[in-house]
């Protein structure tokens, strides 16, 4: 075996530039795929984290009849006395925070412009509102007893040319099906760095939201964050006896989960295409080597080397090229991913309905993706060597000794 | 002991619709320890006969025996197994592996038969000494002269102590002094080790080393005699 690799190594050294470029092709292909895998994984991870942080939480406890799609404000669809329900849920050790929230649809009117928004009534002191509190870019945060203030997303504020202290009119659906309109002062402007969220969400204190929507002492949901999302199933089991519907982050982010599965499938297709293209470079190099070394193959056959060993020799060369290419790919890919993990790529407000994509995508390379891509690159390179190796192994000694030109 | 024997061997090459009969019923027998030349003009069938005796090719009809075993119908792998360890080759072109040193070239057949490292080392050292190339052991073929390369090829052919060494025009690409040196090396090793040499040539300076001369013409043996009878006065 050592002899085989020694010969393979020296054979590759005969045409160093060709060998280097072949390995580099594989390396660049692998580096590119590592970067793409990391970007997609990072995008999906960030989207999921944003959704959990801003939208779904790890769990939401709602009334049995609540339909998220309708944003119902009818009392029978809401949780009564939500603060008490939240306090009870918060006693579970795995729960980090549980806070009531009320959702309503409305329209912000400022000057001649009006924009449809989602209004969320929040309990201002709750730790669950940290993304908004920490994301304040202008003005101040809400207080629980504020009856005339709102927080507005930066994207929306920019769109309407508004700043903290400005007054807007808010039209809100109420629980009895009417529409109420009131002026509100923008207390602060927040940025979650998720343009899709920031352009359509207005926050106000829960008490005020309950008052304007006439929901009284009701809330749409109890928003729950856990200490560890792996404990979701355990908490669901613990809450199962209650008379509410329990929605997990997986259920509430079904679209994102499905999108991730779909993108993973496409990524696999892309992996195979890119690696197949790079493998053709290696096939080409090995086929050239077979033709250049036809007479030597004849000599080895004359000495009694079996075809299988000739094949093994070319597989050894291919595997060395693969190892070299993979090493280059891991270094190059590692550098690219490190950059993209640290600085990310700015994509602005690009996004998909129902999925919160940040304005900047940060790469996130998983060990699993690295191992999978490395093994796939190795296997594809070895499979690619099959044809040239068989070409060499099937040579007739007499023809090979004459340089393949026939006896 | 009979090292090789052919019985009515023919070999027809077909290229498209054209058939070329390279051998037309060749029967011969070569005994252990012989130093035999196959002579004849170009196209007489010398190389084809060597290839058949060397299990590099298969006859169209007839039978070829190596150390008593019929090798005419063996498959690729069986022929490879027969060549390995039983037959050594010396080719007209200096058929060394260019990426290996002289030492490693001689070692290669021993690796193929699975010889242990220590035994390989002793055998290669002894063989390089016997062809006078001890000090060139670590040189690659492109660092050796044509004569030195061919002597490495002789050492390699002898490496596994084969029953038979086949040489196809072994001096054709060498100048006279180097050709002479290679032939003297082969003669000496034949006498010292008793290994059988069969070589194809049409060079009278090489033929004179043979103890038996088999003359081929148009794919047939036209003369098969001891050197003195076949070529008196050479």
XYZ file of C-alpha atoms in Angstrom, chain A residues 80-320:
241
model
C -59.252 35.665 29.841
C -57.196 37.125 32.652
C -53.961 36.450 30.727
C -51.627 37.884 33.361
C -52.666 35.145 35.763
C -52.253 32.451 33.109
C -48.802 33.817 32.223
C -47.796 33.926 35.887
C -48.849 30.319 36.316
C -46.857 29.193 33.268
C -43.849 31.182 34.481
C -43.674 29.015 37.589
C -42.441 26.064 35.515
C -38.654 25.821 35.998
C -37.907 25.444 32.278
C -39.776 28.636 31.429
C -37.603 31.740 31.152
C -40.424 34.157 30.568
C -44.175 34.060 29.912
C -45.997 37.242 28.935
C -49.447 38.028 27.534
C -49.752 39.664 24.125
C -52.733 40.935 22.183
C -52.694 41.062 18.396
C -54.808 43.332 16.273
C -54.773 44.617 12.737
C -54.796 48.319 12.028
C -53.773 51.141 9.766
C -51.219 53.852 10.534
C -52.105 57.150 8.927
C -49.537 59.928 8.792
C -50.111 62.911 6.567
C -51.408 61.614 3.253
C -50.001 58.166 3.688
C -51.439 55.137 5.393
C -49.987 51.700 5.906
C -51.526 48.480 7.174
C -49.840 47.246 10.347
C -49.999 44.547 12.959
C -50.515 45.985 16.410
C -49.105 44.063 19.335
C -50.100 44.853 22.854
C -47.163 43.996 25.094
C -46.464 44.025 28.779
C -43.613 46.598 28.627
C -41.490 45.419 31.603
C -41.369 41.820 30.367
C -37.980 40.386 29.527
C -39.526 39.023 26.321
C -39.510 42.574 24.923
C -35.739 42.839 25.108
C -35.299 42.851 21.288
C -37.373 46.034 21.085
C -35.915 47.670 24.154
C -32.369 46.913 23.081
C -33.197 47.820 19.498
C -34.367 51.354 20.278
C -32.746 53.725 17.830
C -34.712 56.829 18.677
C -36.865 57.979 21.618
C -37.709 55.893 24.643
C -39.354 52.607 25.515
C -42.986 52.248 26.542
C -44.136 52.276 30.133
C -46.969 49.988 31.266
C -49.301 52.870 32.056
C -48.683 54.781 28.831
C -52.068 55.424 27.281
C -51.059 57.440 24.261
C -47.752 56.119 23.055
C -46.574 53.493 20.608
C -43.288 52.040 19.382
C -42.773 51.908 15.665
C -40.332 49.858 13.568
C -37.572 51.828 11.935
C -38.372 50.651 8.407
C -41.954 51.840 8.741
C -40.901 55.108 10.366
C -38.455 55.761 7.533
C -41.098 54.943 4.981
C -43.491 57.451 6.536
C -40.695 59.931 7.401
C -41.563 59.779 11.079
C -39.459 60.154 14.201
C -39.949 59.845 17.931
C -42.329 62.476 19.215
C -44.366 62.614 16.020
C -48.077 61.920 16.167
C -49.901 59.479 13.937
C -53.482 58.287 13.671
C -54.089 54.621 14.278
C -57.177 52.818 13.036
C -57.736 49.590 14.951
C -60.194 46.722 14.571
C -62.143 46.094 17.724
C -63.601 42.968 19.260
C -67.142 43.855 18.212
C -66.114 44.304 14.558
C -65.952 48.093 14.507
C -62.984 50.275 13.781
C -61.706 52.783 16.303
C -59.349 55.630 15.489
C -57.093 57.453 17.918
C -54.007 59.656 17.720
C -50.814 58.204 19.192
C -47.407 59.693 19.876
C -44.403 57.731 18.683
C -42.457 57.225 21.913
C -39.643 55.409 20.270
C -38.405 53.801 17.107
C -36.897 50.326 17.270
C -34.921 48.209 14.881
C -34.743 44.447 15.071
C -32.559 44.434 11.935
C -35.363 42.446 10.358
C -36.930 44.790 7.828
C -39.873 42.482 7.167
C -40.877 42.807 10.829
C -39.950 46.419 11.368
C -42.002 47.686 8.448
C -45.268 46.223 9.661
C -45.304 46.092 13.445
C -46.456 48.679 15.939
C -46.198 48.039 19.685
C -48.265 49.519 22.475
C -48.852 48.658 26.159
C -51.188 45.682 26.590
C -53.617 47.668 28.741
C -53.999 50.305 26.031
C -54.332 47.657 23.325
C -57.042 45.946 25.363
C -58.813 49.257 25.799
C -58.741 50.371 22.174
C -59.758 46.964 20.832
C -62.331 46.532 23.577
C -60.787 43.197 24.447
C -60.904 44.153 28.132
C -58.964 41.717 30.280
C -58.122 39.405 27.390
C -55.077 38.562 25.302
C -54.505 36.669 22.092
C -51.693 34.601 23.479
C -49.290 33.969 26.272
C -45.885 34.258 24.650
C -43.404 31.835 26.258
C -39.626 31.679 26.002
C -37.865 28.632 27.446
C -34.427 28.361 28.944
C -33.617 25.658 26.381
C -35.751 25.006 23.343
C -34.952 21.287 23.558
C -37.333 21.263 26.537
C -40.274 22.282 24.370
C -41.870 18.852 24.256
C -41.562 18.437 28.020
C -43.310 21.764 28.639
C -46.019 20.962 26.109
C -46.648 17.718 28.002
C -46.813 19.618 31.283
C -49.340 22.125 29.905
C -51.364 19.580 27.975
C -54.046 19.273 30.636
C -54.993 22.925 30.312
C -57.934 24.014 28.271
C -55.803 26.028 25.858
C -54.158 25.220 22.554
C -50.391 24.971 22.863
C -48.394 25.917 19.788
C -44.727 25.063 19.596
C -42.071 27.026 17.705
C -41.833 24.145 15.223
C -45.560 24.316 14.469
C -45.609 28.084 14.295
C -42.613 28.177 11.961
C -43.779 25.391 9.716
C -43.141 27.457 6.602
C -39.586 28.140 7.687
C -38.972 24.489 8.541
C -40.356 23.427 5.151
C -38.361 26.113 3.398
C -35.250 24.862 5.121
C -35.970 21.292 4.059
C -36.567 22.428 0.492
C -33.433 24.532 0.433
C -31.458 21.589 1.831
C -32.715 19.433 -1.029
C -31.707 22.089 -3.552
C -28.366 22.470 -1.842
C -27.731 18.760 -2.294
C -28.473 19.103 -5.966
C -26.089 22.034 -6.112
C -23.400 20.097 -4.198
C -23.594 17.258 -6.679
C -23.528 19.557 -9.717
C -20.574 21.620 -8.501
C -18.603 18.592 -7.325
C -19.375 16.715 -10.543
C -18.006 19.646 -12.535
C -14.838 19.752 -10.463
C -14.552 15.972 -10.688
C -14.469 16.203 -14.476
C -11.272 18.231 -14.130
C -9.754 15.362 -12.181
C -11.087 12.794 -14.660
C -9.500 14.785 -17.458
C -6.148 14.948 -15.666
C -6.206 11.209 -14.968
C -7.193 10.299 -18.527
C -4.278 12.368 -19.798
C -2.041 10.539 -17.336
C -3.308 7.158 -18.574
C -2.482 8.025 -22.181
C 0.886 9.513 -21.284
C 1.837 6.451 -19.259
C 0.455 3.743 -21.514
C 3.883 2.185 -22.051
C 4.626 2.171 -18.327
C 1.296 0.486 -17.715
C 2.412 -2.112 -20.272
C 5.679 -2.626 -18.375
C 3.826 -3.102 -15.102
C 1.415 -5.527 -16.760
C 4.382 -7.416 -18.238
C 5.839 -7.732 -14.750
C 2.628 -9.438 -13.729
C 0.779 -6.571 -12.117
C -2.921 -7.351 -12.198
C -5.465 -4.944 -13.631
C -6.940 -4.463 -10.172
C -3.620 -3.150 -8.897
C -3.268 -0.808 -11.861
C -6.735 0.485 -10.945
C -5.672 0.864 -7.342
C -2.697 2.928 -8.511
C -4.959 5.420 -10.259
C -7.349 5.438 -7.318
C -4.378 6.252 -5.102
C -3.534 9.208 -7.362
C -7.138 10.297 -7.349
C -7.366 10.033 -3.578
C -4.188 12.094 -3.164
